[in-house]
C-alpha cells in the first residue's frame, strides 16, 4: 500500500511539473535566489528536486545530523519529517 501511494504521489508531482512553466526569481542585484523547494540548488524546481524528495520520503528526525536530502522544507527549518506537508510546499511553487 505504501508503494502504491508513493507511486501516485510521484505521478501527480510529475504531471504538475510537466504542465507548469516556472521562472526562477532574481534579487535586485541580478543574483539567482534559491527557492525553498529547490533542494538541488540549481535555481529551478525540476526532476532532480523530485528525486531528492522521493529518496527521503517518510524519513523522520531530519535535522543537522540527518538532513534528509534537504527535502524537509515545511516551515522554517523543517518539522523533522518528509511527508505530504513538504509535498504541499513543492506543489505551491508550481501552482
XYZ file of N, CA, C and O in Angstrom:
380
model
N 0.825 -1.193 0.000
C 0.000 0.000 0.000
C 0.870 1.258 0.000
O 0.577 2.216 -0.690
N 1.959 1.235 0.784
C 2.853 2.374 0.860
C 3.464 2.666 -0.518
O 3.549 3.815 -0.924
N 3.862 1.619 -1.229
C 4.452 1.807 -2.555
C 3.441 2.367 -3.544
O 3.787 3.183 -4.390
N 2.201 1.926 -3.448
C 1.158 2.410 -4.359
C 0.899 3.899 -4.132
O 0.813 4.673 -5.078
N 0.796 4.311 -2.866
C 0.591 5.725 -2.552
C 1.780 6.568 -3.002
O 1.617 7.677 -3.509
N 2.978 6.031 -2.824
C 4.178 6.744 -3.250
C 4.183 6.920 -4.766
O 4.521 7.984 -5.285
N 3.806 5.892 -5.502
C 3.746 5.981 -6.956
C 2.728 7.032 -7.390
O 2.981 7.830 -8.294
N 1.573 7.053 -6.763
C 0.546 8.052 -7.085
C 1.069 9.450 -6.799
O 0.883 10.376 -7.588
N 1.745 9.613 -5.673
C 2.359 10.890 -5.320
C 3.331 11.348 -6.401
O 3.297 12.482 -6.867
N 4.230 10.465 -6.828
C 5.208 10.823 -7.857
C 4.541 11.146 -9.185
O 4.940 12.079 -9.878
N 3.539 10.402 -9.547
C 2.833 10.650 -10.794
C 2.182 12.030 -10.781
O 2.301 12.790 -11.745
N 1.516 12.363 -9.691
C 0.882 13.685 -9.580
C 1.912 14.800 -9.637
O 1.721 15.807 -10.322
N 3.018 14.624 -8.946
C 4.061 15.641 -8.948
C 4.696 15.775 -10.331
O 4.949 16.880 -10.807
N 4.922 14.652 -11.007
C 5.495 14.675 -12.343
C 4.568 15.389 -13.321
O 5.003 16.223 -14.113
N 3.301 15.079 -13.275
C 2.348 15.728 -14.178
C 2.266 17.224 -13.904
O 2.189 18.028 -14.837
N 2.305 17.607 -12.651
C 2.285 19.032 -12.315
C 3.543 19.718 -12.837
O 3.482 20.826 -13.365
N 4.687 19.063 -12.717
C 5.945 19.654 -13.167
C 5.980 19.798 -14.686
O 6.534 20.760 -15.211
N 5.396 18.872 -15.387
C 5.431 18.902 -16.848
C 4.431 19.883 -17.447
O 4.579 20.264 -18.601
N 3.424 20.264 -16.713
C 2.399 21.122 -17.284
C 2.494 22.568 -16.820
O 1.720 23.400 -17.262
N 3.438 22.885 -15.963
C 3.561 24.243 -15.456
C 4.868 24.864 -15.929
O 5.899 24.230 -15.962
N 4.801 26.139 -16.280
C 6.015 26.882 -16.597
C 6.551 27.468 -15.306
O 5.798 27.895 -14.451
N 7.859 27.509 -15.185
C 8.462 28.039 -13.967
C 9.563 29.008 -14.354
O 10.389 28.711 -15.200
N 9.594 30.161 -13.711
C 10.632 31.153 -13.938
C 11.382 31.382 -12.638
O 10.769 31.750 -11.639
N 12.697 31.157 -12.613
C 13.457 31.415 -11.394
C 13.367 32.886 -10.997
O 13.193 33.755 -11.846
N 13.504 33.145 -9.723
C 13.432 34.509 -9.225
C 14.840 35.068 -9.045
O 15.751 34.359 -8.648
N 14.996 36.351 -9.320
C 16.270 37.032 -9.153
C 16.094 38.196 -8.193
O 15.052 38.841 -8.177
N 17.135 38.470 -7.394
C 17.046 39.597 -6.473
C 17.400 40.899 -7.207
O 17.609 40.905 -8.425
N 17.475 42.008 -6.476
C 17.738 43.315 -7.090
C 19.110 43.415 -7.728
O 19.332 44.252 -8.599
N 20.053 42.571 -7.309
C 21.407 42.586 -7.874
C 21.560 41.622 -9.043
O 22.656 41.453 -9.555
N 20.494 40.994 -9.454
C 20.552 40.060 -10.570
C 21.026 38.671 -10.174
O 21.279 37.832 -11.036
N 21.145 38.410 -8.874
C 21.572 37.098 -8.403
C 20.361 36.184 -8.277
O 19.295 36.596 -7.835
N 20.561 34.953 -8.649
C 19.505 33.956 -8.551
C 19.219 33.673 -7.083
O 20.132 33.415 -6.304
N 17.976 33.757 -6.683
C 17.613 33.435 -5.307
C 17.182 31.979 -5.244
O 16.501 31.488 -6.142
N 17.606 31.314 -4.204
C 17.249 29.910 -4.058
C 15.853 29.802 -3.479
O 15.511 30.466 -2.513
N 15.075 28.989 -4.077
C 13.700 28.787 -3.657
C 13.646 27.722 -2.581
O 14.474 26.819 -2.539
N 12.650 27.787 -1.719
C 12.575 26.863 -0.594
C 12.474 25.405 -1.041
O 12.981 24.520 -0.393
N 11.858 25.139 -2.162
C 11.705 23.759 -2.640
C 12.817 23.353 -3.599
O 12.788 22.265 -4.148
N 13.808 24.207 -3.795
C 14.925 23.911 -4.692
C 15.992 23.138 -3.926
O 16.992 23.676 -3.492
N 15.765 21.838 -3.772
C 16.659 21.004 -2.978
C 17.997 20.762 -3.657
O 18.996 20.515 -2.997
N 18.041 20.837 -4.986
C 19.291 20.608 -5.711
C 20.084 21.896 -5.900
O 21.183 21.878 -6.424
N 19.534 23.026 -5.476
C 20.185 24.344 -5.519
C 20.655 24.732 -6.918
O 21.739 25.260 -7.097
N 19.791 24.481 -7.911
C 20.131 24.881 -9.271
C 19.242 26.010 -9.776
O 19.281 26.361 -10.939
N 18.406 26.579 -8.902
C 17.560 27.698 -9.276
C 16.288 27.305 -9.996
O 15.591 28.160 -10.529
N 15.974 26.038 -10.007
C 14.799 25.553 -10.726
C 14.191 24.396 -9.947
O 14.897 23.625 -9.315
N 12.881 24.295 -9.983
C 12.218 23.134 -9.405
C 12.048 22.137 -10.544
O 11.297 22.384 -11.480
N 12.792 21.047 -10.490
C 12.809 20.116 -11.614
C 12.830 18.675 -11.108
O 12.612 18.419 -9.925
N 13.091 17.752 -12.005
C 13.068 16.336 -11.638
C 14.150 15.977 -10.629
O 13.988 15.018 -9.862
N 15.234 16.740 -10.589
C 16.263 16.491 -9.578
C 15.698 16.707 -8.175
O 15.964 15.933 -7.252
N 14.900 17.751 -8.008
C 14.276 18.028 -6.712
C 13.240 16.968 -6.362
O 13.138 16.539 -5.213
N 12.488 16.533 -7.350
C 11.502 15.481 -7.124
C 12.201 14.191 -6.704
O 11.745 13.487 -5.806
N 13.327 13.900 -7.332
C 14.099 12.714 -6.962
C 14.620 12.787 -5.535
O 14.611 11.788 -4.807
N 15.071 13.971 -5.115
C 15.549 14.134 -3.745
C 14.416 13.980 -2.741
O 14.586 13.363 -1.683
N 13.253 14.529 -3.077
C 12.093 14.363 -2.200
C 11.703 12.883 -2.124
O 11.446 12.350 -1.046
N 11.692 12.207 -3.262
C 11.312 10.796 -3.298
C 12.297 9.930 -2.512
O 11.885 9.005 -1.804
N 13.590 10.242 -2.601
C 14.576 9.420 -1.894
C 14.507 9.618 -0.378
O 14.971 8.758 0.373
N 13.948 10.730 0.067
C 13.833 10.993 1.505
C 12.406 10.798 2.012
O 12.121 11.092 3.166
N 11.510 10.320 1.167
C 10.082 10.227 1.509
C 9.874 9.419 2.791
O 10.400 8.329 2.957
N 9.117 9.973 3.716
C 8.742 9.402 5.005
C 9.907 9.227 5.976
O 9.796 8.501 6.957
N 11.032 9.907 5.725
C 12.117 9.900 6.705
C 11.705 10.740 7.901
O 10.905 11.664 7.794
N 12.288 10.411 9.043
C 11.982 11.121 10.282
C 13.274 11.625 10.911
O 14.362 11.244 10.506
N 13.127 12.469 11.890
C 14.261 13.033 12.633
C 15.223 13.779 11.730
O 16.437 13.647 11.847
N 14.679 14.548 10.794
C 15.517 15.362 9.923
C 16.071 16.534 10.733
O 15.365 17.134 11.534
N 17.300 16.837 10.533
C 17.942 17.937 11.244
C 19.380 18.050 10.807
O 19.751 17.638 9.712
N 20.221 18.592 11.666
C 21.623 18.775 11.310
C 22.357 17.451 11.120
O 23.168 17.319 10.215
N 22.071 16.471 11.953
C 22.758 15.188 11.829
C 22.176 14.318 10.716
O 22.837 13.432 10.209
N 20.927 14.555 10.333
C 20.268 13.819 9.257
C 19.500 14.821 8.403
O 18.336 15.097 8.666
N 20.140 15.392 7.371
C 19.489 16.457 6.603
C 18.360 15.999 5.679
O 17.665 16.827 5.112
N 18.158 14.702 5.500
C 17.071 14.174 4.654
C 17.115 14.753 3.238
O 16.077 15.075 2.660
N 18.286 14.904 2.692
C 18.486 15.432 1.337
C 17.905 16.831 1.150
O 17.624 17.251 0.042
N 17.694 17.547 2.222
C 17.107 18.879 2.125
C 15.628 18.867 1.815
O 15.040 19.897 1.509
N 14.996 17.697 1.897
C 13.595 17.560 1.499
C 12.610 17.996 2.578
O 11.429 18.129 2.301
N 13.071 18.225 3.783
C 12.187 18.666 4.864
C 12.055 20.183 4.775
O 12.764 20.931 5.439
N 11.149 20.639 3.908
C 11.027 22.070 3.604
C 9.801 22.721 4.228
O 9.582 23.908 4.065
N 9.002 21.956 4.962
C 7.809 22.517 5.586
C 8.217 23.363 6.784
O 8.935 22.897 7.658
N 7.803 24.594 6.812
C 8.103 25.594 7.842
C 9.590 25.912 7.890
O 10.407 25.222 7.298
N 9.932 26.966 8.578
C 11.342 27.377 8.689
C 12.133 26.327 9.454
O 11.821 26.003 10.583
N 13.145 25.794 8.808
C 13.984 24.794 9.441
C 13.424 23.393 9.412
O 14.011 22.467 9.926
N 12.258 23.212 8.821
C 11.646 21.895 8.721
C 10.925 21.490 9.994
O 11.077 22.110 11.044
N 10.134 20.437 9.868
C 9.392 19.934 11.022
C 9.908 18.576 11.485
O 9.359 17.966 12.375
N 10.989 18.084 10.851
C 11.582 16.816 11.255
C 11.124 15.616 10.465
O 11.632 14.522 10.649
N 10.166 15.802 9.556
C 9.613 14.692 8.769
C 9.521 15.093 7.306
O 9.256 16.236 6.982
N 9.694 14.121 6.413
C 9.456 14.333 4.985
C 8.140 13.640 4.671
O 8.051 12.413 4.678
N 7.099 14.444 4.423
C 5.764 13.902 4.254
C 4.955 14.796 3.318
O 5.515 15.585 2.560
N 3.635 14.663 3.369
C 2.777 15.412 2.460
C 2.834 16.916 2.696
O 2.525 17.692 1.804
N 3.235 17.353 3.883
C 3.393 18.791 4.107
C 4.511 19.350 3.239
O 4.394 20.447 2.694
N 5.586 18.596 3.094
C 6.685 19.016 2.225
C 6.245 18.966 0.759
O 6.609 19.839 -0.028
N 5.464 17.957 0.413
C 4.897 17.881 -0.930
C 4.039 19.106 -1.222
O 4.081 19.666 -2.311
N 3.271 19.550 -0.228
C 2.409 20.724 -0.407
C 3.230 21.980 -0.676
O 2.822 22.827 -1.473
N 4.376 22.109 -0.034
C 5.250 23.260 -0.282
C 5.705 23.259 -1.738
O 5.664 24.284 -2.412
N 6.109 22.103 -2.230
C 6.559 21.994 -3.622
C 5.392 22.241 -4.581
O 5.526 22.939 -5.572
N 4.251 21.683 -4.264
C 3.067 21.888 -5.123
C 2.695 23.358 -5.176
O 2.246 23.852 -6.221
N 2.867 24.086 -4.089
C 2.563 25.514 -4.060
C 3.469 26.304 -4.997
O 3.041 27.296 -5.589
N 4.690 25.870 -5.150
C 5.618 26.543 -6.073
C 5.126 26.418 -7.503
O 5.201 27.354 -8.300
N 4.587 25.243 -7.839
C 4.088 25.027 -9.190
C 2.741 25.703 -9.421
O 2.354 25.926 -10.529
N 2.021 25.970 -8.374
C 0.667 26.480 -8.509
C 0.629 27.950 -8.470
O -0.122 28.692 -8.924
